[in-house]
Amino acid sequence: MNVNSSTSIIESPQILNYLADGIIFSNHDGIITYANQAASQMVGAPPDAMLGRPITDILTRLPLLAAAGNGTKASQFELNGRHVKGKATTIYNPENQAQGILTTLQDITSEYEAEQAKKHFLQNISHELRTPLTAIKGYIELLAAGTGGSLNENQKMFTTTIQRNVNRMVQLTNSLIFASSIKSGRLEHISGHTDLSQLIPQISRELQPKAAEDGQQIILEIDKNLQPLQIDPIHMATILEELLTNSIKFNRSGGKVRVTAVPETGNGNQQTFVIVSISDEGIGIAPSDQAYIFEEFYRADNQSDTQIRAGGIGMGLSIVRALVEAYNGRIWFKSAPNQGSTFTFIIPNQPPDHPPTP
Ligand code: ADP
């Protein structure tokens, strides 16, 4: 299966046939010079039929990967009814000349299906829960208001506790429904304008009592040249509330939370992006957790009092990332244990032409 071995860097590829992942090597002209058994099965063509052909003929979804240039690029696509994760890495010889591209194909169909099942389950269960919860919430409000007869002190205490917990459950189901609708690309009200120089102080005022309970201080540094962004104010408020709430929850007692917002003007004077950072001086995020914290339901496995007290279900950051990306923005963070965290997001001034599918 190894033609043109003078240009191939794979000399003894037999062992690669034992791998479950597909391996394809293409030379710098994009011509396949090697494919292992797994790759041939995934592509659905005998190895000999693959050799000597342009890789983009065989893997039509691969042009992006094939043009990987330096480093490694990855993407997910469907191949003969299976879900595959493809990775393309440029291979260099000792003289640092590019020899071609090594493409690996990993069949992730079971993971993909499990993820879809989880998504559907969450979507259905949260919709199913909302109706009975709304009824419970309504009736408990009537009881608390004395509509069913006056309550004694004990009964009032019980109804207050029920109300508080029902409200939490309603909030949770609403978050789940909101998260699943943005993730499936059904983001409504993508129009609207947000003036960050008003919204940031407003959200920080709302969260001020929570911060003050723990002796924390919220400091705002908002550039006076900031212009309104074309983003739905409710979406931006959700992003800011989640990030600011986390900074307060995971901060040290008496620590500072700093919010900065600056415009990026590119070459001209017109604002092209806005960059917002939210930093705290808290427990930070361990390197082993950093790759996962944007995933749904992920919470750092941190037994610190702060993490335990913080509560939460690990949905906030996944919603924030989906929202930021729905507006073609990006979010990232820097953090070290006990040295605080800084979350930064960048949002382009113009919204996408049509709502993207996050
Ligand atoms: P939740 O706050 O409900 O747990 P999130 O998705 O907002 O869910 O956050 C996921 C996890 O990321 C948190 O449980 C926490 O472990 C970590 N995290 C988020 N923000 C911070 C922060 N500012 N400092 C330290 N850890 C954080």
Short mmCIF file of C-alpha atoms and ligand atoms in Angstrom, two decimals:
data_model
loop_
_atom_site.label_atom_id
_atom_site.label_comp_id
_atom_site.label_asym_id
_atom_site.label_seq_id
_atom_site.Cartn_x
_atom_site.Cartn_y
_atom_site.Cartn_z
CA MET A 1 0.00 0.00 0.00
CA ASN A 2 2.98 2.26 -0.03
CA VAL A 3 3.59 3.71 -3.48
CA ASN A 4 6.19 6.24 -4.39
CA SER A 5 8.20 5.34 -1.32
CA SER A 6 10.95 7.74 -2.39
CA THR A 7 8.65 10.63 -1.44
CA SER A 8 6.91 8.91 1.46
CA ILE A 9 8.36 9.26 4.90
CA ILE A 10 6.57 6.10 6.04
CA GLU A 11 8.94 3.24 5.40
CA SER A 12 7.42 0.28 7.33
CA PRO A 13 3.76 1.02 7.67
CA GLN A 14 2.46 -2.54 8.33
CA ILE A 15 2.06 -1.92 12.03
CA LEU A 16 -0.28 1.01 11.28
CA ASN A 17 -2.82 -1.51 9.95
CA TYR A 18 -3.45 -2.63 13.54
CA LEU A 19 -4.71 0.82 14.51
CA ALA A 20 -8.43 1.53 14.85
CA ASP A 21 -7.82 5.09 13.60
CA GLY A 22 -7.45 5.80 9.91
CA ILE A 23 -4.04 7.11 8.81
CA ILE A 24 -3.47 8.74 5.44
CA PHE A 25 -0.27 10.36 4.27
CA SER A 26 -0.35 12.73 1.32
CA ASN A 27 2.70 14.38 -0.23
CA HIS A 28 3.15 18.12 -0.68
CA ASP A 29 1.11 17.95 -3.91
CA GLY A 30 -1.81 16.54 -1.91
CA ILE A 31 -1.45 13.07 -3.53
CA ILE A 32 -2.09 10.09 -1.26
CA THR A 33 1.01 7.95 -0.84
CA TYR A 34 -0.16 5.80 2.04
CA ALA A 35 -3.46 4.72 3.65
CA ASN A 36 -3.89 2.13 6.37
CA GLN A 37 -6.70 -0.46 6.55
CA ALA A 38 -8.86 1.58 8.94
CA ALA A 39 -8.70 4.63 6.62
CA SER A 40 -9.69 2.51 3.65
CA GLN A 41 -12.66 1.08 5.57
CA MET A 42 -13.82 4.53 6.69
CA VAL A 43 -13.47 6.01 3.22
CA GLY A 44 -15.10 2.93 1.67
CA ALA A 45 -12.44 2.40 -1.01
CA PRO A 46 -9.76 -0.29 -1.29
CA PRO A 47 -6.33 1.06 -0.31
CA ASP A 48 -4.99 0.61 -3.83
CA ALA A 49 -7.79 2.73 -5.23
CA MET A 50 -6.82 5.55 -2.86
CA LEU A 51 -3.13 5.69 -3.67
CA GLY A 52 -2.03 8.23 -6.24
CA ARG A 53 -5.29 10.20 -5.98
CA PRO A 54 -5.63 13.73 -4.59
CA ILE A 55 -6.69 13.51 -0.96
CA THR A 56 -9.40 16.12 -1.57
CA ASP A 57 -11.05 13.72 -4.08
CA ILE A 58 -11.29 11.04 -1.43
CA LEU A 59 -12.22 13.23 1.49
CA THR A 60 -14.30 16.01 -0.01
CA ARG A 61 -14.76 17.64 3.38
CA LEU A 62 -11.03 17.82 3.82
CA PRO A 63 -9.87 20.88 1.86
CA LEU A 64 -9.66 22.91 5.04
CA LEU A 65 -7.67 20.21 6.76
CA ALA A 66 -5.46 19.54 3.75
CA ALA A 67 -4.56 23.20 3.67
CA ALA A 68 -3.45 22.89 7.27
CA GLY A 69 -0.22 24.79 6.64
CA ASN A 70 1.81 24.74 9.81
CA GLY A 71 0.73 22.83 12.87
CA THR A 72 -2.36 20.69 13.26
CA LYS A 73 -5.98 21.35 12.26
CA ALA A 74 -8.99 19.30 13.27
CA SER A 75 -12.61 19.12 12.20
CA GLN A 76 -15.61 16.80 12.47
CA PHE A 77 -17.59 15.56 9.50
CA GLU A 78 -19.75 12.73 8.23
CA LEU A 79 -18.12 10.00 6.19
CA ASN A 80 -20.23 7.17 4.79
CA GLY A 81 -22.82 7.60 7.51
CA ARG A 82 -20.26 7.64 10.34
CA HIS A 83 -19.15 10.65 12.39
CA VAL A 84 -15.45 11.17 12.04
CA LYS A 85 -12.95 13.51 13.65
CA GLY A 86 -10.21 14.34 11.15
CA LYS A 87 -6.86 15.82 12.09
CA ALA A 88 -4.25 17.01 9.63
CA THR A 89 -0.65 17.63 10.65
CA THR A 90 2.10 18.98 8.42
CA ILE A 91 5.17 16.72 8.51
CA TYR A 92 8.66 18.17 8.16
CA ASN A 93 11.98 16.51 7.38
CA PRO A 94 15.09 17.24 9.52
CA GLU A 95 15.90 20.16 7.17
CA ASN A 96 12.53 21.65 8.13
CA GLN A 97 11.06 21.21 4.65
CA ALA A 98 7.38 20.24 4.53
CA GLN A 99 7.06 16.63 3.36
CA GLY A 100 3.31 16.44 3.21
CA ILE A 101 0.33 16.03 5.48
CA LEU A 102 -0.48 13.24 7.87
CA THR A 103 -4.26 12.87 8.25
CA THR A 104 -5.77 10.82 11.06
CA LEU A 105 -9.43 9.81 11.05
CA GLN A 106 -11.10 8.81 14.28
CA ASP A 107 -14.57 7.25 14.27
CA ILE A 108 -16.49 9.16 16.96
CA THR A 109 -19.98 7.91 16.01
CA SER A 110 -20.76 6.46 19.47
CA GLU A 111 -19.64 9.62 21.29
CA TYR A 112 -21.62 11.73 18.81
CA GLU A 113 -24.76 9.64 19.29
CA ALA A 114 -24.41 9.74 23.08
CA GLU A 115 -24.07 13.53 22.90
CA GLN A 116 -27.18 13.79 20.71
CA ALA A 117 -29.15 11.53 23.07
CA LYS A 118 -28.10 13.70 26.03
CA LYS A 119 -29.14 16.84 24.15
CA HIS A 120 -32.58 15.45 23.27
CA PHE A 121 -33.13 14.12 26.76
CA LEU A 122 -32.31 17.51 28.29
CA GLN A 123 -34.45 19.35 25.79
CA ASN A 124 -37.46 17.09 26.40
CA ILE A 125 -37.15 16.82 30.15
CA SER A 126 -36.78 20.55 30.63
CA HIS A 127 -39.84 21.27 28.49
CA GLU A 128 -41.82 18.57 30.31
CA LEU A 129 -40.79 19.98 33.69
CA ARG A 130 -41.71 23.54 32.90
CA THR A 131 -45.48 23.00 32.74
CA PRO A 132 -45.97 21.29 36.15
CA LEU A 133 -43.47 23.67 37.73
CA THR A 134 -45.39 26.69 36.46
CA ALA A 135 -48.55 25.26 38.04
CA ILE A 136 -46.80 24.58 41.38
CA LYS A 137 -45.29 28.07 41.36
CA GLY A 138 -48.68 29.67 40.66
CA TYR A 139 -50.52 27.75 43.38
CA ILE A 140 -47.87 28.28 46.02
CA GLU A 141 -48.00 32.02 45.26
CA LEU A 142 -51.77 31.92 45.82
CA LEU A 143 -51.30 30.04 49.09
CA ALA A 144 -48.61 32.49 50.26
CA ALA A 145 -50.88 35.43 49.41
CA GLY A 146 -53.54 33.93 51.69
CA THR A 147 -55.98 33.25 48.83
CA GLY A 148 -56.68 29.77 50.20
CA GLY A 149 -57.21 31.07 53.73
CA SER A 150 -54.94 32.86 56.18
CA LEU A 151 -51.71 31.13 57.21
CA ASN A 152 -50.15 30.84 60.63
CA GLU A 153 -46.45 31.68 61.17
CA ASN A 154 -45.31 28.08 60.62
CA GLN A 155 -47.30 27.71 57.43
CA LYS A 156 -45.88 31.03 56.16
CA MET A 157 -42.35 29.79 56.82
CA PHE A 158 -43.05 26.56 54.92
CA THR A 159 -44.56 28.32 51.92
CA THR A 160 -41.61 30.75 51.77
CA THR A 161 -39.19 27.80 51.62
CA ILE A 162 -41.27 26.05 48.95
CA GLN A 163 -41.46 29.26 46.92
CA ARG A 164 -37.70 29.81 47.09
CA ASN A 165 -36.98 26.29 45.90
CA VAL A 166 -39.62 26.28 43.18
CA ASN A 167 -38.16 29.54 41.88
CA ARG A 168 -34.72 27.91 41.75
CA MET A 169 -36.13 24.95 39.83
CA VAL A 170 -37.88 27.28 37.38
CA GLN A 171 -34.60 29.16 36.87
CA LEU A 172 -32.72 25.91 36.27
CA THR A 173 -35.22 24.59 33.73
CA ASN A 174 -35.23 27.96 31.98
CA SER A 175 -31.41 27.84 31.78
CA LEU A 176 -31.54 24.35 30.32
CA ILE A 177 -34.14 25.35 27.72
CA PHE A 178 -32.18 28.51 26.87
CA ALA A 179 -28.93 26.54 26.56
CA SER A 180 -30.43 23.91 24.30
CA SER A 181 -32.04 26.53 22.07
CA ILE A 182 -28.80 28.45 21.52
CA LYS A 183 -26.87 25.24 20.96
CA SER A 184 -29.25 24.04 18.32
CA GLY A 185 -28.93 27.40 16.55
CA ARG A 186 -32.40 28.60 17.48
CA LEU A 187 -31.26 31.91 18.86
CA GLU A 188 -34.14 34.33 18.84
CA HIS A 189 -33.97 38.14 18.88
CA ILE A 190 -30.48 38.31 17.40
CA SER A 191 -31.16 42.00 16.66
CA GLY A 192 -30.91 44.93 19.03
CA HIS A 193 -28.25 47.23 20.42
CA THR A 194 -26.33 47.13 23.66
CA ASP A 195 -24.59 50.06 25.23
CA LEU A 196 -21.93 48.40 27.37
CA SER A 197 -21.11 51.66 29.14
CA GLN A 198 -24.61 51.47 30.65
CA LEU A 199 -25.13 47.72 30.88
CA ILE A 200 -21.88 46.90 32.73
CA PRO A 201 -22.55 49.40 35.58
CA GLN A 202 -26.17 48.20 35.75
CA ILE A 203 -25.20 44.52 36.14
CA SER A 204 -22.47 45.36 38.63
CA ARG A 205 -24.96 47.41 40.71
CA GLU A 206 -27.30 44.41 40.77
CA LEU A 207 -24.50 42.11 41.95
CA GLN A 208 -22.95 44.64 44.33
CA PRO A 209 -24.88 43.38 47.43
CA LYS A 210 -23.62 39.81 46.79
CA ALA A 211 -20.03 41.07 46.51
CA ALA A 212 -20.37 43.30 49.57
CA GLU A 213 -21.59 40.36 51.70
CA ASP A 214 -18.08 38.96 51.37
CA GLY A 215 -16.25 42.31 51.59
CA GLN A 216 -15.48 42.27 47.87
CA GLN A 217 -15.19 45.33 45.67
CA ILE A 218 -16.22 45.58 42.01
CA ILE A 219 -14.04 47.95 39.98
CA LEU A 220 -15.16 49.11 36.53
CA GLU A 221 -12.82 50.42 33.85
CA ILE A 222 -14.93 51.27 30.83
CA ASP A 223 -13.35 53.09 27.93
CA LYS A 224 -15.26 56.29 27.22
CA ASN A 225 -14.99 55.76 23.44
CA LEU A 226 -17.03 52.57 23.56
CA GLN A 227 -19.83 52.59 20.97
CA PRO A 228 -23.02 50.49 21.14
CA LEU A 229 -22.74 46.91 19.87
CA GLN A 230 -25.27 45.21 17.63
CA ILE A 231 -26.17 42.50 20.11
CA ASP A 232 -29.38 41.68 21.93
CA PRO A 233 -29.13 43.34 25.40
CA ILE A 234 -30.64 40.23 27.04
CA HIS A 235 -27.91 38.04 25.57
CA MET A 236 -25.16 40.45 26.60
CA ALA A 237 -26.67 40.76 30.09
CA THR A 238 -26.65 36.95 30.40
CA ILE A 239 -22.97 36.80 29.40
CA LEU A 240 -21.95 39.52 31.84
CA GLU A 241 -24.10 38.22 34.72
CA GLU A 242 -22.73 34.69 34.45
CA LEU A 243 -19.09 35.83 34.30
CA LEU A 244 -19.45 38.40 37.04
CA THR A 245 -21.38 36.01 39.29
CA ASN A 246 -18.62 33.40 38.87
CA SER A 247 -15.92 35.96 39.67
CA ILE A 248 -17.71 36.87 42.90
CA LYS A 249 -18.53 33.24 43.79
CA PHE A 250 -14.96 32.04 43.32
CA ASN A 251 -13.18 35.14 44.65
CA ARG A 252 -11.36 35.33 47.97
CA SER A 253 -13.09 37.20 50.79
CA GLY A 254 -12.31 40.90 50.51
CA GLY A 255 -10.92 40.43 46.99
CA LYS A 256 -11.42 42.69 44.01
CA VAL A 257 -13.39 41.97 40.84
CA ARG A 258 -12.27 44.11 37.92
CA VAL A 259 -14.30 44.60 34.74
CA THR A 260 -12.64 46.32 31.77
CA ALA A 261 -14.20 47.10 28.40
CA VAL A 262 -12.24 48.62 25.53
CA PRO A 263 -12.98 49.16 21.84
CA GLU A 264 -10.65 47.87 19.14
CA THR A 265 -10.56 50.21 16.16
CA GLY A 266 -8.40 48.30 13.66
CA ASN A 267 -6.93 50.66 11.04
CA GLY A 268 -9.60 53.32 10.89
CA ASN A 269 -11.44 55.10 13.70
CA GLN A 270 -14.47 52.87 13.47
CA GLN A 271 -14.92 50.41 16.32
CA THR A 272 -14.55 46.87 14.92
CA PHE A 273 -14.49 44.80 18.12
CA VAL A 274 -15.10 45.22 21.82
CA ILE A 275 -12.89 43.39 24.31
CA VAL A 276 -14.29 42.76 27.78
CA SER A 277 -12.30 41.21 30.65
CA ILE A 278 -13.52 40.14 34.07
CA SER A 279 -10.86 39.27 36.65
CA ASP A 280 -10.96 38.07 40.21
CA GLU A 281 -8.39 37.25 42.89
CA GLY A 282 -9.93 33.95 43.88
CA ILE A 283 -9.29 30.22 43.94
CA GLY A 284 -8.37 30.04 40.25
CA ILE A 285 -8.75 27.00 38.03
CA ALA A 286 -6.39 24.02 38.22
CA PRO A 287 -4.57 23.21 34.94
CA SER A 288 -6.27 19.78 34.90
CA ASP A 289 -9.73 21.44 34.85
CA GLN A 290 -8.95 24.17 32.36
CA ALA A 291 -9.78 22.18 29.21
CA TYR A 292 -13.27 21.32 30.46
CA ILE A 293 -14.81 24.28 32.23
CA PHE A 294 -16.79 25.43 29.17
CA GLU A 295 -18.42 22.01 28.90
CA GLU A 296 -22.00 21.49 30.05
CA PHE A 297 -22.36 20.40 33.68
CA TYR A 298 -18.61 20.58 34.30
CA ARG A 299 -17.60 21.84 37.71
CA ALA A 300 -14.01 21.74 38.92
CA ASP A 301 -13.40 18.82 41.23
CA ASN A 302 -12.26 21.17 43.91
CA GLN A 303 -13.14 20.42 47.47
CA SER A 304 -12.29 23.95 48.62
CA ASP A 305 -14.90 25.65 50.79
CA THR A 306 -15.35 28.27 48.09
CA GLN A 307 -16.25 25.72 45.40
CA ILE A 308 -18.61 23.88 47.75
CA ARG A 309 -20.30 27.09 48.88
CA ALA A 310 -20.52 28.39 45.32
CA GLY A 311 -23.17 25.84 44.29
CA GLY A 312 -24.30 25.78 40.66
CA ILE A 313 -24.76 23.07 38.06
CA GLY A 314 -21.97 23.86 35.63
CA MET A 315 -24.17 25.32 32.85
CA GLY A 316 -23.18 29.01 33.06
CA LEU A 317 -19.96 28.99 31.05
CA SER A 318 -21.33 26.69 28.38
CA ILE A 319 -24.20 29.15 27.83
CA VAL A 320 -21.77 32.09 27.81
CA ARG A 321 -19.53 30.48 25.20
CA ALA A 322 -22.46 29.50 22.97
CA LEU A 323 -23.81 33.08 23.14
CA VAL A 324 -20.44 34.73 22.45
CA GLU A 325 -19.84 32.41 19.48
CA ALA A 326 -23.36 32.98 18.16
CA TYR A 327 -22.25 36.60 17.61
CA ASN A 328 -19.00 35.45 15.98
CA GLY A 329 -17.06 36.32 19.12
CA ARG A 330 -14.46 34.34 21.06
CA ILE A 331 -13.94 33.75 24.78
CA TRP A 332 -10.90 32.50 26.67
CA PHE A 333 -9.40 32.74 30.15
CA LYS A 334 -6.15 32.78 32.09
CA SER A 335 -6.04 31.29 35.53
CA ALA A 336 -3.76 29.70 38.11
CA PRO A 337 -4.71 28.03 41.40
CA ASN A 338 -5.14 30.63 44.15
CA GLN A 339 -4.03 33.43 41.87
CA GLY A 340 -7.40 34.35 40.42
CA SER A 341 -8.88 34.08 36.96
CA THR A 342 -9.39 36.47 34.07
CA PHE A 343 -12.11 35.71 31.53
CA THR A 344 -11.89 37.74 28.32
CA PHE A 345 -14.28 37.84 25.40
CA ILE A 346 -14.16 39.71 22.15
CA ILE A 347 -17.28 40.55 20.13
CA PRO A 348 -17.30 42.04 16.63
CA ASN A 349 -19.24 45.24 16.17
CA GLN A 350 -21.45 43.84 13.44
CA PRO A 351 -23.55 40.77 14.07
CA PRO A 352 -23.32 37.86 11.64
CA ASP A 353 -25.49 38.28 8.50
CA HIS A 354 -27.66 35.41 9.64
CA PRO A 355 -27.74 33.62 12.99
CA PRO A 356 -24.93 31.06 12.92
CA THR A 357 -25.29 27.56 14.32
CA PRO A 358 -23.07 27.41 17.38
P1 ADP B 1 -21.25 26.81 37.86
O1 ADP B 1 -20.73 28.17 38.26
O2 ADP B 1 -22.74 26.70 37.90
O3 ADP B 1 -20.55 25.68 38.53
P2 ADP B 1 -20.09 27.43 35.27
O4 ADP B 1 -20.27 26.77 33.95
O5 ADP B 1 -20.38 28.90 35.35
O6 ADP B 1 -20.95 26.61 36.29
O7 ADP B 1 -18.58 27.20 35.74
C1 ADP B 1 -18.03 25.89 35.63
C2 ADP B 1 -16.89 25.72 36.62
O8 ADP B 1 -15.79 26.55 36.20
C3 ADP B 1 -17.20 26.19 38.03
O9 ADP B 1 -17.85 25.19 38.79
C4 ADP B 1 -15.80 26.46 38.56
O10 ADP B 1 -15.20 25.24 38.94
C5 ADP B 1 -15.07 26.99 37.34
N1 ADP B 1 -15.04 28.48 37.31
C6 ADP B 1 -15.81 29.29 36.55
N2 ADP B 1 -15.48 30.60 36.77
C7 ADP B 1 -14.49 30.60 37.69
C8 ADP B 1 -13.72 31.62 38.34
N3 ADP B 1 -13.90 32.92 38.06
N4 ADP B 1 -12.78 31.21 39.24
C9 ADP B 1 -12.57 29.91 39.51
N5 ADP B 1 -13.27 28.89 38.93
C10 ADP B 1 -14.21 29.22 38.04
#
